[in-house]
């Protein structure tokens, strides 16, 4: 999205989902202007496009040439193809012709490589622990107002890590490691700049002492030909551990998530008798260790429940600012309980939801869900028991194999989630 369009939309009265999509975009400077790559579902993209119409000069609103050009560029990049059989070709053409689309794709691929590598590295470093990846923005919203739509005093700082790696073991304090990831189709020089930029995002959250939070920075180099290279940097530190201060209660992940209003800013240590002004960002101080560990557990649980399509089970693990009300009124259309939508995969039963889409012609069925026993635990709020089961089975998962009965590949993750795909039954096999 061109910067002029983004500036126009920021001043508009947007829906919450549209505002979130806009706020999550990362500015890419280009000469005197900038572009704003962002990810959004089709309904949100259409809504944003509709709000750009005044830039075309319609609705009795004059538009300057630069604004009209920017709006046209946004429509060219975002508009879906009219005919279903042309969607894949149109998407390929758009990806190849628009720098912002290429930037977005490399960023998404970079995240995939980065999180896979992060879990592998941390799993080897902490073999007696489990590792969970938690979306940072969602977790932080339980304590801070990140955007103008959030209630409370805003952080007013757009840099944040994309994820937290939570290294945990049942009944013990967690270790929290911010993760910042980027991707590019360039070379090592491009990755060097991206790693420097990623450090700004990771440093925006401190857990514990000033400048002692460990973090992982990634830049994935995806050349048009050759080998994919993941550049990784680790910043060591004594912080990140959520060891509760003496006198504080133990974390209880079965308790309902609590929304806090933590004062924005990271507190630097005093210089002599002089107290320094906080720097922009979010600071998890010892006072909030127990609360933050509970929030990380619930946020991860909400992500799993969202994967199954169960709105009510998702909502019970979120605070209002995280989106509790948005999910509380939503449930899968097929029934009052998503547990009725299940498949047996690799000998185990999974509760979840089905998706059907076309892939170059044939219709593909995808099933996403969670182990049925684990689903029941999380839908009832038993996060502690869920974690105990997952941790005990951490060496038997993940799995990636072909399920003959299902008729396609099945991927089971260590958290009990599953993704399975196959040709929709009843279709002729495609010719090769």
Tab-separated table of C-alpha atoms in Angstrom:
chain	number	residue	atom	x	y	z
A	1	UNK	CA	0.000	0.000	0.000
A	2	UNK	CA	1.467	3.412	-0.965
A	3	UNK	CA	2.167	5.739	1.931
A	4	UNK	CA	-0.308	8.392	0.782
A	5	UNK	CA	-3.113	5.849	0.952
A	6	UNK	CA	-1.980	4.648	4.380
A	7	UNK	CA	-1.915	8.240	5.685
A	8	UNK	CA	-5.426	8.800	4.341
A	9	UNK	CA	-6.781	5.619	5.937
A	10	UNK	CA	-5.202	6.325	9.330
A	11	UNK	CA	-7.369	9.427	9.590
A	12	UNK	CA	-10.517	7.522	8.582
A	13	UNK	CA	-13.043	5.883	10.898
A	14	UNK	CA	-12.027	2.256	10.377
A	15	UNK	CA	-13.489	-0.967	11.661
A	16	UNK	CA	-11.387	-2.696	14.370
A	17	UNK	CA	-10.152	-5.422	11.985
A	18	UNK	CA	-9.187	-2.788	9.388
A	19	UNK	CA	-7.332	-0.751	12.013
A	20	UNK	CA	-5.435	-3.826	13.219
A	21	UNK	CA	-4.361	-4.707	9.664
A	22	UNK	CA	-3.150	-1.155	9.085
A	23	UNK	CA	-1.328	-0.929	12.419
A	24	UNK	CA	0.494	-4.211	11.834
A	25	UNK	CA	2.017	-3.062	8.538
A	26	UNK	CA	5.747	-2.276	8.621
A	27	UNK	CA	6.829	0.918	6.834
A	28	UNK	CA	9.319	0.479	3.979
A	29	UNK	CA	10.993	3.756	3.027
A	30	UNK	CA	11.336	4.410	-0.701
A	31	UNK	CA	12.957	7.743	-1.563
A	32	UNK	CA	10.883	10.576	-0.155
A	33	UNK	CA	7.833	8.375	0.417
A	34	UNK	CA	7.120	4.914	1.732
A	35	UNK	CA	5.051	1.811	1.154
A	36	UNK	CA	3.184	-0.200	3.784
A	37	UNK	CA	3.091	-3.954	3.137
A	38	UNK	CA	0.328	-5.566	5.178
A	39	UNK	CA	-1.597	-8.828	5.438
A	40	UNK	CA	-5.385	-8.938	5.607
A	41	UNK	CA	-8.242	-11.292	4.743
A	42	UNK	CA	-10.253	-10.535	1.615
A	43	UNK	CA	-13.150	-8.846	3.452
A	44	UNK	CA	-10.772	-6.428	5.174
A	45	UNK	CA	-8.952	-5.648	1.904
A	46	UNK	CA	-12.255	-4.869	0.207
A	47	UNK	CA	-13.257	-2.629	3.087
A	48	UNK	CA	-10.010	-0.679	2.890
A	49	UNK	CA	-10.357	-0.352	-0.881
A	50	UNK	CA	-13.875	1.008	-0.493
A	51	UNK	CA	-12.585	3.684	1.876
A	52	UNK	CA	-9.999	4.727	-0.733
A	53	UNK	CA	-12.681	5.826	-3.225
A	54	UNK	CA	-12.487	9.531	-2.275
A	55	UNK	CA	-8.865	9.497	-3.469
A	56	UNK	CA	-10.143	8.831	-7.001
A	57	UNK	CA	-11.914	12.183	-6.971
A	58	UNK	CA	-15.375	10.668	-6.701
A	59	UNK	CA	-18.116	11.476	-4.213
A	60	UNK	CA	-17.658	15.199	-4.928
A	61	UNK	CA	-14.180	15.076	-3.399
A	62	UNK	CA	-11.348	16.419	-5.568
A	63	UNK	CA	-8.254	14.229	-5.676
A	64	UNK	CA	-4.745	15.438	-6.420
A	65	UNK	CA	-2.847	13.426	-9.069
A	66	UNK	CA	-0.497	11.828	-6.547
A	67	UNK	CA	-3.418	10.603	-4.457
A	68	UNK	CA	-5.221	9.214	-7.526
A	69	UNK	CA	-2.078	7.384	-8.608
A	70	UNK	CA	-1.607	5.944	-5.115
A	71	UNK	CA	-5.205	4.739	-4.964
A	72	UNK	CA	-4.894	3.119	-8.387
A	73	UNK	CA	-1.725	1.380	-7.286
A	74	UNK	CA	-3.490	0.024	-4.206
A	75	UNK	CA	-6.364	-1.335	-6.288
A	76	UNK	CA	-3.996	-2.973	-8.757
A	77	UNK	CA	-2.140	-4.717	-5.961
A	78	UNK	CA	-5.164	-5.775	-3.886
A	79	UNK	CA	-8.098	-6.383	-6.239
A	80	UNK	CA	-9.055	-10.080	-6.630
A	81	UNK	CA	-9.509	-11.676	-10.036
A	82	UNK	CA	-13.098	-11.813	-11.292
A	83	UNK	CA	-12.912	-15.377	-12.594
A	84	UNK	CA	-11.998	-18.205	-10.190
A	85	UNK	CA	-9.891	-20.039	-12.787
A	86	UNK	CA	-7.716	-16.950	-13.229
A	87	UNK	CA	-6.943	-16.352	-9.552
A	88	UNK	CA	-3.674	-18.247	-9.372
A	89	UNK	CA	-2.353	-16.658	-12.591
A	90	UNK	CA	-3.453	-13.200	-11.444
A	91	UNK	CA	-1.790	-13.707	-8.075
A	92	UNK	CA	1.452	-14.770	-9.758
A	93	UNK	CA	1.411	-11.762	-12.034
A	94	UNK	CA	0.768	-9.406	-9.136
A	95	UNK	CA	3.519	-10.977	-7.064
A	96	UNK	CA	6.034	-10.610	-9.853
A	97	UNK	CA	5.144	-7.039	-10.763
A	98	UNK	CA	4.698	-5.269	-7.422
A	99	UNK	CA	7.638	-4.699	-5.053
A	100	UNK	CA	5.345	-4.541	-2.018
A	101	UNK	CA	3.873	-7.974	-2.800
A	102	UNK	CA	7.347	-9.457	-3.130
A	103	UNK	CA	8.379	-7.835	0.135
A	104	UNK	CA	5.305	-9.295	1.824
A	105	UNK	CA	5.934	-12.803	0.498
A	106	UNK	CA	9.582	-12.774	1.527
A	107	UNK	CA	8.571	-11.541	4.970
A	108	UNK	CA	6.021	-14.343	5.427
A	109	UNK	CA	8.474	-16.983	4.209
A	110	UNK	CA	11.111	-15.497	6.479
A	111	UNK	CA	8.805	-15.859	9.482
A	112	UNK	CA	8.241	-19.529	8.662
A	113	UNK	CA	11.949	-20.295	8.446
A	114	UNK	CA	12.739	-18.181	11.523
A	115	UNK	CA	10.172	-19.778	13.828
A	116	UNK	CA	11.084	-23.290	12.705
A	117	UNK	CA	14.758	-22.585	13.380
A	118	UNK	CA	14.007	-20.852	16.696
A	119	UNK	CA	12.045	-23.846	18.007
A	120	UNK	CA	14.791	-26.217	16.857
A	121	UNK	CA	17.584	-24.207	18.464
A	122	UNK	CA	15.783	-23.641	21.742
A	123	UNK	CA	14.606	-27.247	21.877
A	124	UNK	CA	18.210	-28.434	21.629
A	125	UNK	CA	19.432	-25.885	24.145
A	126	UNK	CA	16.673	-26.685	26.651
A	127	UNK	CA	15.971	-30.398	26.036
A	128	UNK	CA	14.010	-30.811	29.284
A	129	UNK	CA	11.637	-27.971	28.409
A	130	UNK	CA	8.910	-27.304	25.868
A	131	UNK	CA	8.974	-24.320	23.506
A	132	UNK	CA	5.846	-22.398	22.493
A	133	UNK	CA	5.700	-19.541	19.984
A	134	UNK	CA	3.279	-16.775	21.038
A	135	UNK	CA	2.233	-13.755	18.892
A	136	UNK	CA	3.730	-10.769	20.673
A	137	UNK	CA	1.087	-8.168	19.817
A	138	UNK	CA	-1.743	-10.354	21.080
A	139	UNK	CA	0.050	-11.098	24.349
A	140	UNK	CA	1.087	-7.481	24.935
A	141	UNK	CA	-2.456	-6.192	24.417
A	142	UNK	CA	-3.424	-7.830	27.689
A	143	UNK	CA	-1.328	-5.189	29.462
A	144	UNK	CA	-0.766	-2.302	27.056
A	145	UNK	CA	-2.812	-0.227	24.628
A	146	UNK	CA	-0.922	-0.653	21.357
A	147	UNK	CA	-3.219	1.228	18.959
A	148	UNK	CA	-5.706	4.063	19.037
A	149	UNK	CA	-8.555	1.515	19.196
A	150	UNK	CA	-7.237	-0.021	22.403
A	151	UNK	CA	-8.515	1.345	25.694
A	152	UNK	CA	-5.884	2.784	28.005
A	153	UNK	CA	-2.753	4.894	27.706
A	154	UNK	CA	-1.098	4.105	24.382
A	155	UNK	CA	2.476	2.886	24.047
A	156	UNK	CA	2.999	5.261	21.067
A	157	UNK	CA	5.857	3.191	19.667
A	158	UNK	CA	5.362	1.121	16.550
A	159	UNK	CA	8.363	-1.192	16.935
A	160	UNK	CA	7.693	-4.535	18.603
A	161	UNK	CA	8.931	-8.107	18.234
A	162	UNK	CA	6.592	-10.269	16.197
A	163	UNK	CA	6.710	-13.237	18.553
A	164	UNK	CA	7.777	-14.479	21.955
A	165	UNK	CA	9.388	-17.864	22.390
A	166	UNK	CA	8.240	-19.204	25.753
A	167	UNK	CA	10.553	-21.897	27.118
A	168	UNK	CA	8.600	-23.666	29.834
A	169	UNK	CA	8.155	-26.718	32.017
A	170	UNK	CA	5.034	-27.445	34.112
A	171	UNK	CA	5.168	-25.833	37.548
A	172	UNK	CA	8.246	-23.714	36.808
A	173	UNK	CA	8.842	-20.081	35.745
A	174	UNK	CA	9.059	-19.531	31.997
A	175	UNK	CA	11.901	-18.001	30.008
A	176	UNK	CA	10.660	-15.413	27.510
A	177	UNK	CA	12.695	-14.607	24.383
A	178	UNK	CA	11.486	-11.916	21.925
A	179	UNK	CA	11.824	-12.866	18.238
A	180	UNK	CA	12.082	-10.438	15.319
A	181	UNK	CA	12.150	-11.777	11.771
A	182	UNK	CA	12.464	-10.358	8.268
A	183	UNK	CA	12.976	-11.778	4.779
A	184	UNK	CA	14.283	-10.624	1.415
A	185	UNK	CA	15.000	-11.662	-2.152
A	186	UNK	CA	18.357	-9.888	-2.041
A	187	UNK	CA	21.719	-10.832	-0.626
A	188	UNK	CA	23.762	-10.838	2.569
A	189	UNK	CA	24.074	-7.054	2.503
A	190	UNK	CA	20.273	-6.746	2.526
A	191	UNK	CA	20.070	-9.193	5.419
A	192	UNK	CA	22.623	-7.176	7.396
A	193	UNK	CA	20.370	-4.135	7.196
A	194	UNK	CA	17.336	-6.209	8.120
A	195	UNK	CA	19.054	-7.604	11.202
A	196	UNK	CA	19.882	-4.075	12.333
A	197	UNK	CA	16.227	-3.125	11.835
A	198	UNK	CA	15.042	-6.280	13.633
A	199	UNK	CA	17.020	-5.282	16.700
A	200	UNK	CA	14.801	-2.194	17.056
A	201	UNK	CA	11.762	-4.449	17.232
A	202	UNK	CA	13.257	-6.900	19.720
A	203	UNK	CA	14.528	-4.150	22.023
A	204	UNK	CA	11.042	-2.649	22.315
A	205	UNK	CA	10.160	-5.239	24.983
A	206	UNK	CA	12.210	-5.730	28.146
A	207	UNK	CA	11.550	-8.587	30.559
A	208	UNK	CA	13.370	-7.897	33.796
A	209	UNK	CA	16.537	-5.840	34.030
A	210	UNK	CA	17.423	-3.047	31.640
A	211	UNK	CA	19.119	-4.350	28.448
A	212	UNK	CA	19.312	-7.911	29.790
A	213	UNK	CA	16.482	-9.535	27.808
A	214	UNK	CA	17.797	-12.251	25.463
A	215	UNK	CA	16.395	-12.171	21.943
A	216	UNK	CA	16.654	-13.892	18.572
A	217	UNK	CA	16.917	-11.933	15.315
A	218	UNK	CA	16.472	-13.500	11.888
A	219	UNK	CA	16.768	-12.442	8.259
A	220	UNK	CA	15.994	-15.037	5.600
A	221	UNK	CA	17.702	-14.569	2.256
A	222	UNK	CA	15.574	-16.135	-0.512
A	223	UNK	CA	17.397	-15.832	-3.862
A	224	UNK	CA	15.599	-16.443	-7.155
A	225	UNK	CA	18.049	-19.297	-7.675
A	226	UNK	CA	20.426	-20.946	-5.259
A	227	UNK	CA	20.237	-21.749	-1.570
A	228	UNK	CA	17.967	-20.224	1.055
A	229	UNK	CA	20.085	-18.730	3.841
A	230	UNK	CA	18.777	-17.887	7.292
A	231	UNK	CA	20.967	-15.316	9.064
A	232	UNK	CA	20.481	-15.455	12.835
A	233	UNK	CA	21.750	-13.357	15.711
A	234	UNK	CA	21.361	-14.044	19.400
A	235	UNK	CA	21.532	-11.296	21.968
A	236	UNK	CA	22.443	-12.865	25.326
A	237	UNK	CA	21.205	-11.564	28.639
A	238	UNK	CA	20.346	-12.470	32.224
A	239	UNK	CA	16.740	-11.326	31.869
A	240	UNK	CA	13.690	-12.955	30.366
A	241	UNK	CA	13.125	-15.372	33.256
A	242	UNK	CA	9.763	-14.989	35.006
A	243	UNK	CA	10.973	-16.017	38.453
A	244	UNK	CA	8.415	-14.503	40.807
A	245	UNK	CA	9.607	-12.216	43.594
A	246	UNK	CA	9.377	-13.588	47.122
A	247	UNK	CA	5.918	-13.201	48.557
A	248	UNK	CA	4.167	-13.320	45.170
A	249	UNK	CA	1.700	-16.105	44.388
A	250	UNK	CA	2.547	-18.858	41.910
A	251	UNK	CA	1.251	-18.564	38.357
A	252	UNK	CA	-2.106	-20.300	37.873
A	253	UNK	CA	-2.871	-20.854	34.214
A	254	UNK	CA	-6.312	-22.228	35.063
A	255	UNK	CA	-7.389	-18.806	36.366
A	256	UNK	CA	-9.159	-16.477	33.950
A	257	UNK	CA	-6.838	-14.119	32.056
A	258	UNK	CA	-6.634	-10.695	33.676
A	259	UNK	CA	-6.303	-7.463	31.739
A	260	UNK	CA	-3.797	-5.045	33.254
A	261	UNK	CA	-3.014	-1.428	32.428
A	262	UNK	CA	0.765	-1.328	32.626
A	263	UNK	CA	2.395	2.073	32.288
A	264	UNK	CA	4.061	2.360	28.856
A	265	UNK	CA	7.821	2.820	28.729
A	266	UNK	CA	10.984	0.912	29.601
A	267	UNK	CA	12.606	2.075	32.826
A	268	UNK	CA	16.388	2.615	32.591
A	269	UNK	CA	18.463	2.318	35.786
A	270	UNK	CA	19.116	5.597	37.636
A	271	UNK	CA	22.400	7.423	37.169
A	272	UNK	CA	23.473	8.151	40.684
A	273	UNK	CA	20.585	9.996	42.309
A	274	UNK	CA	19.051	10.968	38.972
A	275	UNK	CA	16.002	9.036	37.782
A	276	UNK	CA	15.998	8.844	33.982
A	277	UNK	CA	12.941	9.162	31.780
A	278	UNK	CA	11.506	5.873	30.434
A	279	UNK	CA	12.268	5.041	26.814
A	280	UNK	CA	9.460	3.966	24.434
A	281	UNK	CA	8.378	0.340	24.635
A	282	UNK	CA	6.884	-2.252	26.979
A	283	UNK	CA	8.588	-3.316	30.204
A	284	UNK	CA	7.581	-6.471	32.084
A	285	UNK	CA	8.886	-5.736	35.571
A	286	UNK	CA	9.025	-8.345	38.404
A	287	UNK	CA	5.679	-7.087	39.685
A	288	UNK	CA	4.045	-8.502	36.556
A	289	UNK	CA	5.997	-11.766	36.124
A	290	UNK	CA	3.235	-14.070	37.391
A	291	UNK	CA	0.587	-12.231	35.403
A	292	UNK	CA	2.647	-12.316	32.201
A	293	UNK	CA	3.292	-16.052	32.473
A	294	UNK	CA	-0.449	-16.617	32.787
A	295	UNK	CA	-1.117	-14.363	29.791
A	296	UNK	CA	1.414	-16.227	27.625
A	297	UNK	CA	-0.239	-19.541	28.480
A	298	UNK	CA	-3.732	-18.245	27.712
A	299	UNK	CA	-2.683	-16.491	24.502
A	300	UNK	CA	-1.134	-19.705	23.179
A	301	UNK	CA	-4.298	-21.597	24.161
A	302	UNK	CA	-6.462	-19.034	22.350
A	303	UNK	CA	-4.423	-19.525	19.187
A	304	UNK	CA	-5.022	-23.266	19.295
A	305	UNK	CA	-8.746	-22.841	19.881
A	306	UNK	CA	-8.977	-20.369	17.008
A	307	UNK	CA	-7.403	-23.035	14.800
A	308	UNK	CA	-10.353	-25.322	15.556
A	309	UNK	CA	-12.933	-22.676	14.630
A	310	UNK	CA	-14.443	-22.512	18.109
A	311	UNK	CA	-15.117	-18.888	18.999
A	312	UNK	CA	-16.314	-19.463	22.558
A	313	UNK	CA	-13.353	-21.674	23.435
A	314	UNK	CA	-11.057	-18.995	21.989
A	315	UNK	CA	-12.749	-16.170	23.873
A	316	UNK	CA	-12.314	-17.738	27.324
A	317	UNK	CA	-8.542	-17.368	26.962
A	318	UNK	CA	-8.554	-13.697	25.904
A	319	UNK	CA	-9.045	-10.379	27.674
A	320	UNK	CA	-11.330	-7.701	26.226
A	321	UNK	CA	-8.449	-5.787	24.672
A	322	UNK	CA	-7.154	-9.002	23.112
A	323	UNK	CA	-10.503	-9.599	21.407
A	324	UNK	CA	-12.640	-11.550	23.888
A	325	UNK	CA	-15.890	-9.913	22.764
A	326	UNK	CA	-15.113	-10.438	19.090
A	327	UNK	CA	-14.786	-14.201	19.552
A	328	UNK	CA	-17.403	-14.713	22.279
A	329	UNK	CA	-20.329	-14.374	19.906
A	330	UNK	CA	-18.854	-16.562	17.169
A	331	UNK	CA	-19.214	-20.324	16.897
A	332	UNK	CA	-18.829	-22.710	14.023
A	333	UNK	CA	-21.899	-22.677	11.757
A	334	UNK	CA	-22.254	-26.462	11.673
A	335	UNK	CA	-23.141	-26.853	15.344
A	336	UNK	CA	-23.044	-25.347	18.784
A	337	UNK	CA	-19.857	-27.252	19.543
A	338	UNK	CA	-16.858	-27.603	17.267
A	339	UNK	CA	-16.205	-30.995	18.878
A	340	UNK	CA	-18.807	-32.419	16.418
A	341	UNK	CA	-16.399	-31.671	13.538
A	342	UNK	CA	-13.675	-34.243	13.838
A	343	UNK	CA	-11.406	-36.537	11.857
A	344	UNK	CA	-9.345	-39.537	12.807
A	345	UNK	CA	-5.771	-38.938	11.691
A	346	UNK	CA	-2.818	-41.252	12.299
A	347	UNK	CA	-4.940	-43.196	14.773
A	348	UNK	CA	-5.979	-40.201	16.920
A	349	UNK	CA	-9.161	-38.104	16.890
A	350	UNK	CA	-8.860	-34.369	16.247
A	351	UNK	CA	-11.517	-31.661	16.697
A	352	UNK	CA	-11.397	-28.777	14.277
A	353	UNK	CA	-12.744	-27.210	11.126
A	354	UNK	CA	-12.627	-27.876	7.382
A	355	UNK	CA	-11.591	-25.551	4.581
A	356	UNK	CA	-12.077	-26.087	0.840
A	357	UNK	CA	-10.171	-24.174	-1.822
A	358	UNK	CA	-8.954	-24.552	-5.399
A	359	UNK	CA	-5.331	-25.186	-6.232
A	360	UNK	CA	-4.730	-24.786	-9.978
A	361	UNK	CA	-8.110	-26.365	-10.726
A	362	UNK	CA	-8.664	-29.288	-8.322
A	363	UNK	CA	-10.502	-28.611	-5.099
A	364	UNK	CA	-8.432	-29.224	-1.975
A	365	UNK	CA	-9.806	-30.013	1.469
A	366	UNK	CA	-7.760	-28.838	4.448
A	367	UNK	CA	-8.498	-29.747	8.036
A	368	UNK	CA	-7.037	-27.818	10.961
A	369	UNK	CA	-7.633	-28.787	14.543
A	370	UNK	CA	-6.364	-30.017	17.890
A	371	UNK	CA	-6.200	-33.430	19.535
A	372	UNK	CA	-9.742	-34.038	20.847
A	373	UNK	CA	-8.631	-34.666	24.434
A	374	UNK	CA	-6.524	-31.501	24.450
A	375	UNK	CA	-9.392	-29.550	22.909
A	376	UNK	CA	-11.687	-30.561	25.756
A	377	UNK	CA	-9.106	-29.503	28.326
A	378	UNK	CA	-8.593	-26.064	26.786
A	379	UNK	CA	-12.293	-25.476	26.091
A	380	UNK	CA	-12.878	-26.068	29.828
A	381	UNK	CA	-10.032	-23.745	30.820
A	382	UNK	CA	-7.694	-26.485	32.104
A	383	UNK	CA	-4.479	-25.021	30.729
A	384	UNK	CA	-2.283	-26.550	33.443
A	385	UNK	CA	-3.442	-30.097	32.633
A	386	UNK	CA	-3.119	-29.411	28.902
A	387	UNK	CA	0.499	-28.344	29.344
A	388	UNK	CA	1.306	-31.350	31.477
A	389	UNK	CA	0.026	-33.705	28.748
A	390	UNK	CA	1.790	-31.834	25.925
A	391	UNK	CA	5.076	-31.694	27.815
A	392	UNK	CA	4.970	-35.411	28.589
A	393	UNK	CA	4.484	-36.221	24.878
A	394	UNK	CA	6.982	-33.724	23.499
A	395	UNK	CA	9.260	-36.524	22.229
A	396	UNK	CA	6.473	-38.301	20.289
A	397	UNK	CA	5.561	-35.184	18.331
A	398	UNK	CA	5.841	-33.570	15.853
A	399	UNK	CA	4.894	-35.935	13.066
A	400	UNK	CA	4.779	-35.382	9.316
A	401	UNK	CA	3.642	-38.342	7.256
A	402	UNK	CA	1.116	-39.631	4.746
A	403	UNK	CA	-2.126	-40.968	6.193
A	404	UNK	CA	-3.479	-43.596	3.805
A	405	UNK	CA	-6.944	-43.591	5.378
A	406	UNK	CA	-7.202	-39.800	5.165
A	407	UNK	CA	-5.695	-39.790	1.674
A	408	UNK	CA	-3.086	-37.071	2.080
A	409	UNK	CA	-0.251	-35.641	4.167
A	410	UNK	CA	-0.787	-34.956	7.864
A	411	UNK	CA	1.348	-32.661	10.022
A	412	UNK	CA	1.039	-32.898	13.816
A	413	UNK	CA	2.806	-30.258	15.900
A	414	UNK	CA	4.218	-30.636	19.376
A	415	UNK	CA	1.358	-28.557	20.836
A	416	UNK	CA	-1.223	-31.105	19.673
A	417	UNK	CA	-2.413	-29.126	16.653
A	418	UNK	CA	-2.798	-30.749	13.237
A	419	UNK	CA	-3.012	-29.688	9.609
A	420	UNK	CA	-4.107	-32.256	7.019
A	421	UNK	CA	-4.781	-31.770	3.294
A	422	UNK	CA	-6.148	-33.963	0.526
A	423	UNK	CA	-7.966	-33.781	-2.779
A	424	UNK	CA	-11.671	-33.318	-2.086
A	425	UNK	CA	-13.207	-36.817	-2.280
A	426	UNK	CA	-15.061	-37.617	-5.509
A	427	UNK	CA	-12.777	-35.679	-7.834
A	428	UNK	CA	-10.822	-37.268	-10.665
A	429	UNK	CA	-7.088	-37.390	-10.045
A	430	UNK	CA	-5.219	-34.639	-11.927
A	431	UNK	CA	-3.127	-35.738	-14.883
A	432	UNK	CA	0.623	-35.066	-14.698
